[in-house]
One Martini backbone bead per residue (centre of mass of N, CA, C, O) as a GRO file, in nm:
protein
  176
    1ARG     BB    1  -2.545   0.056  -2.369
    2ASP     BB    2  -2.481  -0.302  -2.401
    3TYR     BB    3  -2.409  -0.527  -2.121
    4GLY     BB    4  -2.473  -0.847  -2.246
    5ALA     BB    5  -2.750  -0.831  -2.337
    6THR     BB    6  -3.015  -0.958  -2.490
    7THR     BB    7  -3.238  -0.850  -2.754
    8SER     BB    8  -3.315  -1.141  -2.837
    9VAL     BB    9  -3.520  -1.402  -2.862
   10PRO     BB   10  -3.482  -1.719  -2.861
   11ALA     BB   11  -3.536  -1.980  -3.084
   12VAL     BB   12  -3.758  -2.235  -2.978
   13GLY     BB   13  -3.849  -2.569  -3.056
   14PHE     BB   14  -3.996  -2.664  -3.342
   15ALA     BB   15  -3.766  -2.525  -3.538
   16ASP     BB   16  -3.496  -2.700  -3.406
   17PHE     BB   17  -3.516  -2.952  -3.559
   18SER     BB   18  -3.413  -3.228  -3.728
   19PRO     BB   19  -3.479  -3.342  -4.042
   20THR     BB   20  -3.332  -3.615  -4.037
   21GLU     BB   21  -3.458  -3.727  -3.781
   22LEU     BB   22  -3.748  -3.707  -3.876
   23TYR     BB   23  -3.718  -3.891  -4.120
   24ASN     BB   24  -3.613  -4.143  -3.972
   25LEU     BB   25  -3.856  -4.176  -3.786
   26SER     BB   26  -4.071  -4.196  -4.007
   27GLU     BB   27  -3.952  -4.446  -4.146
   28GLY     BB   28  -3.956  -4.631  -3.899
   29ILE     BB   29  -4.258  -4.621  -3.855
   30ALA     BB   30  -4.345  -4.728  -4.132
   31ASP     BB   31  -4.196  -4.998  -4.116
   32ASN     BB   32  -4.332  -5.097  -3.853
   33ILE     BB   33  -4.620  -5.092  -3.963
   34ASN     BB   34  -4.572  -5.294  -4.189
   35THR     BB   35  -4.483  -5.523  -4.002
   36ILE     BB   36  -4.743  -5.540  -3.845
   37ASN     BB   37  -4.930  -5.605  -4.082
   38SER     BB   38  -4.776  -5.866  -4.168
   39GLY     BB   39  -4.791  -6.000  -3.875
   40LEU     BB   40  -5.099  -6.056  -3.860
   41LYS     BB   41  -5.102  -6.294  -4.069
   42ALA     BB   42  -4.875  -6.416  -3.888
   43HIS     BB   43  -4.818  -6.611  -3.609
   44ASP     BB   44  -4.497  -6.660  -3.607
   45THR     BB   45  -4.450  -6.317  -3.603
   46GLN     BB   46  -4.544  -6.198  -3.325
   47GLN     BB   47  -4.280  -6.113  -3.186
   48LYS     BB   48  -4.194  -5.908  -3.401
   49VAL     BB   49  -4.441  -5.728  -3.367
   50ASN     BB   50  -4.397  -5.650  -3.072
   51SER     BB   51  -4.124  -5.509  -3.119
   52SER     BB   52  -4.235  -5.305  -3.323
   53VAL     BB   53  -4.434  -5.170  -3.134
   54SER     BB   54  -4.223  -5.074  -2.932
   55ALA     BB   55  -4.060  -4.907  -3.137
   56VAL     BB   56  -4.289  -4.717  -3.214
   57ALA     BB   57  -4.336  -4.600  -2.934
   58ARG     BB   58  -4.050  -4.490  -2.898
   59ASP     BB   59  -4.045  -4.312  -3.156
   60ILE     BB   60  -4.285  -4.134  -3.075
   61GLN     BB   61  -4.157  -4.023  -2.821
   62ARG     BB   62  -3.905  -3.907  -2.959
   63LEU     BB   63  -4.054  -3.718  -3.150
   64GLY     BB   64  -4.183  -3.548  -2.928
   65ALA     BB   65  -3.916  -3.456  -2.801
   66VAL     BB   66  -3.794  -3.322  -3.051
   67VAL     BB   67  -4.021  -3.117  -3.094
   68ARG     BB   68  -4.006  -2.981  -2.812
   69ARG     BB   69  -3.667  -2.932  -2.789
   70GLY     BB   70  -3.503  -3.016  -3.012
   71ASP     BB   71  -3.180  -2.987  -3.137
   72LYS     BB   72  -2.891  -2.991  -2.968
   73PRO     BB   73  -2.669  -2.934  -3.178
   74HIS     BB   74  -2.813  -2.690  -3.293
   75LYS     BB   75  -2.824  -2.529  -3.032
   76LEU     BB   76  -2.519  -2.527  -2.978
   77GLN     BB   77  -2.453  -2.372  -3.234
   78GLN     BB   78  -2.613  -2.119  -3.162
   79VAL     BB   79  -2.465  -2.057  -2.899
   80SER     BB   80  -2.186  -2.035  -3.026
   81GLU     BB   81  -2.258  -1.798  -3.213
   82LYS     BB   82  -2.342  -1.602  -2.990
   83MET     BB   83  -2.075  -1.607  -2.839
   84ALA     BB   84  -1.908  -1.503  -3.077
   85ALA     BB   85  -2.069  -1.234  -3.099
   86HIS     BB   86  -2.003  -1.151  -2.783
   87MET     BB   87  -1.691  -1.148  -2.753
   88PRO     BB   88  -1.610  -0.854  -2.825
   89ARG     BB   89  -1.770  -0.730  -2.592
   90ALA     BB   90  -1.620  -0.881  -2.366
   91LYS     BB   91  -1.340  -0.772  -2.439
   92ARG     BB   92  -1.415  -0.474  -2.400
   93ILE     BB   93  -1.494  -0.501  -2.104
   94GLU     BB   94  -1.225  -0.608  -2.008
   95ALA     BB   95  -1.062  -0.361  -2.097
   96ASP     BB   96  -1.219  -0.158  -1.925
   97VAL     BB   97  -1.155  -0.289  -1.653
   98LEU     BB   98  -0.849  -0.260  -1.680
   99ASP     BB   99  -0.852   0.048  -1.703
  100VAL     BB  100  -0.986   0.102  -1.431
  101ASN     BB  101  -0.768  -0.036  -1.264
  102GLN     BB  102  -0.538   0.153  -1.350
  103ILE     BB  103  -0.666   0.414  -1.249
  104ILE     BB  104  -0.691   0.327  -0.953
  105GLN     BB  105  -0.388   0.287  -0.909
  106GLU     BB  106  -0.305   0.577  -0.976
  107LEU     BB  107  -0.482   0.710  -0.761
  108SER     BB  108  -0.352   0.569  -0.522
  109THR     BB  109  -0.072   0.687  -0.566
  110MET     BB  110  -0.155   0.984  -0.551
  111VAL     BB  111  -0.278   0.973  -0.269
  112ASN     BB  112  -0.022   0.881  -0.127
  113GLU     BB  113   0.154   1.122  -0.207
  114GLN     BB  114  -0.039   1.342  -0.096
  115SER     BB  115  -0.038   1.239   0.191
  116GLN     BB  116   0.259   1.298   0.243
  117THR     BB  117   0.239   1.600   0.183
  118VAL     BB  118   0.026   1.668   0.394
  119GLU     BB  119   0.190   1.568   0.636
  120SER     BB  120   0.422   1.766   0.593
  121VAL     BB  121   0.255   2.023   0.615
  122GLU     BB  122   0.143   1.965   0.896
  123SER     BB  123   0.419   1.957   1.040
  124HIS     BB  124   0.498   2.248   0.961
  125ILE     BB  125   0.258   2.385   1.096
  126GLU     BB  126   0.314   2.282   1.382
  127ALA     BB  127   0.596   2.405   1.402
  128ALA     BB  128   0.510   2.697   1.350
  129SER     BB  129   0.317   2.716   1.586
  130ALA     BB  130   0.527   2.661   1.804
  131ASN     BB  131   0.712   2.899   1.726
  132VAL     BB  132   0.503   3.122   1.774
  133GLU     BB  133   0.452   3.060   2.071
  134ALA     BB  134   0.745   3.103   2.155
  135GLY     BB  135   0.761   3.394   2.050
  136VAL     BB  136   0.544   3.510   2.232
  137ASP     BB  137   0.689   3.442   2.496
  138GLU     BB  138   0.948   3.603   2.433
  139LEU     BB  139   0.807   3.879   2.399
  140ALA     BB  140   0.695   3.890   2.685
  141LYS     BB  141   0.968   3.880   2.825
  142ALA     BB  142   1.092   4.128   2.683
  143ALA     BB  143   0.883   4.330   2.785
  144GLU     BB  144   0.946   4.285   3.084
  145TYR     BB  145   1.246   4.358   3.071
  146GLN     BB  146   1.202   4.644   2.962
  147ARG     BB  147   1.035   4.749   3.194
  148ARG     BB  148   1.247   4.700   3.413
  149TYR     BB  149   1.472   4.867   3.287
  150ARG     BB  150   1.322   5.139   3.291
  151ARG     BB  151   1.276   5.145   3.594
  152LYS     BB  152   1.571   5.138   3.674
  153MET     BB  153   1.655   5.389   3.516
  154PHE     BB  154   1.469   5.579   3.663
  155ILE     BB  155   1.581   5.533   3.946
  156PHE     BB  156   1.877   5.604   3.878
  157SER     BB  157   1.814   5.886   3.775
  158MET     BB  158   1.693   5.994   4.038
  159ILE     BB  159   1.934   5.939   4.213
  160GLY     BB  160   2.128   6.111   4.042
  161ILE     BB  161   1.975   6.379   4.072
  162VAL     BB  162   1.976   6.389   4.377
  163LEU     BB  163   2.284   6.380   4.401
  164LEU     BB  164   2.338   6.630   4.229
  165ILE     BB  165   2.182   6.824   4.407
  166LEU     BB  166   2.341   6.766   4.663
  167LEU     BB  167   2.613   6.850   4.543
  168ILE     BB  168   2.538   7.136   4.471
  169VAL     BB  169   2.456   7.220   4.750
  170TRP     BB  170   2.728   7.161   4.884
  171ILE     BB  171   2.902   7.342   4.707
  172VAL     BB  172   2.758   7.604   4.765
  173LYS     BB  173   2.807   7.593   5.075
  174ALA     BB  174   3.116   7.567   5.065
  175PHE     BB  175   3.157   7.861   4.903
  176LYS     BB  176   3.026   8.061   5.135
   0.00000   0.00000   0.00000
C-alpha cells in the first residue's frame, strides 16, 4: 500500500508557464522595441523612449521569471487536482485510523473488565489459601487433641484394669 507518498515527480519549470502571458509579454516587448526605434529618430520623444526601454527591461525580467518558475495559477490548479486525487486515500486512511481507535477502545474496555475478573480470582485464591492454612492449623490441633484423648483413655483404661484386678483379688481373698 502507498500511504500518501506521491509516486510521480511533479513536472515544474519551463512547461508550466501560461501561453497567454508569454504572448502578451512578447507583444509588449515588440511594441516597446518599435517605439524605441521610432523614438531614436525624434529628439522630442526621447523621454518616451527611455520609459519604453525601462518597460522592455522589466518585461524581459518578468519573462525570465515566468519561464523559470512557471505560472502560479496553473501550478495551483495542478496542486488542487493532485489534492483532489489524493483525497479518497486520505479519507480511507482517516477511516482506518478511526477504526483502529475504536478497536483500541474496545480492547481497553476488555482489558479493564478482565483486570477486574483477574483481581476477583486473585482475591478468591488468597481467601482459599488463607482458609487452607487455617484448616491445616485446625487439623494439627485436632490431631494433638486426638493424641491426648487416646493417651488419657489408655491411662484410664490401665487404671480401670488395675482397679478391676485389685477388686477381683480382694473379692477372691474375701471369700476364702
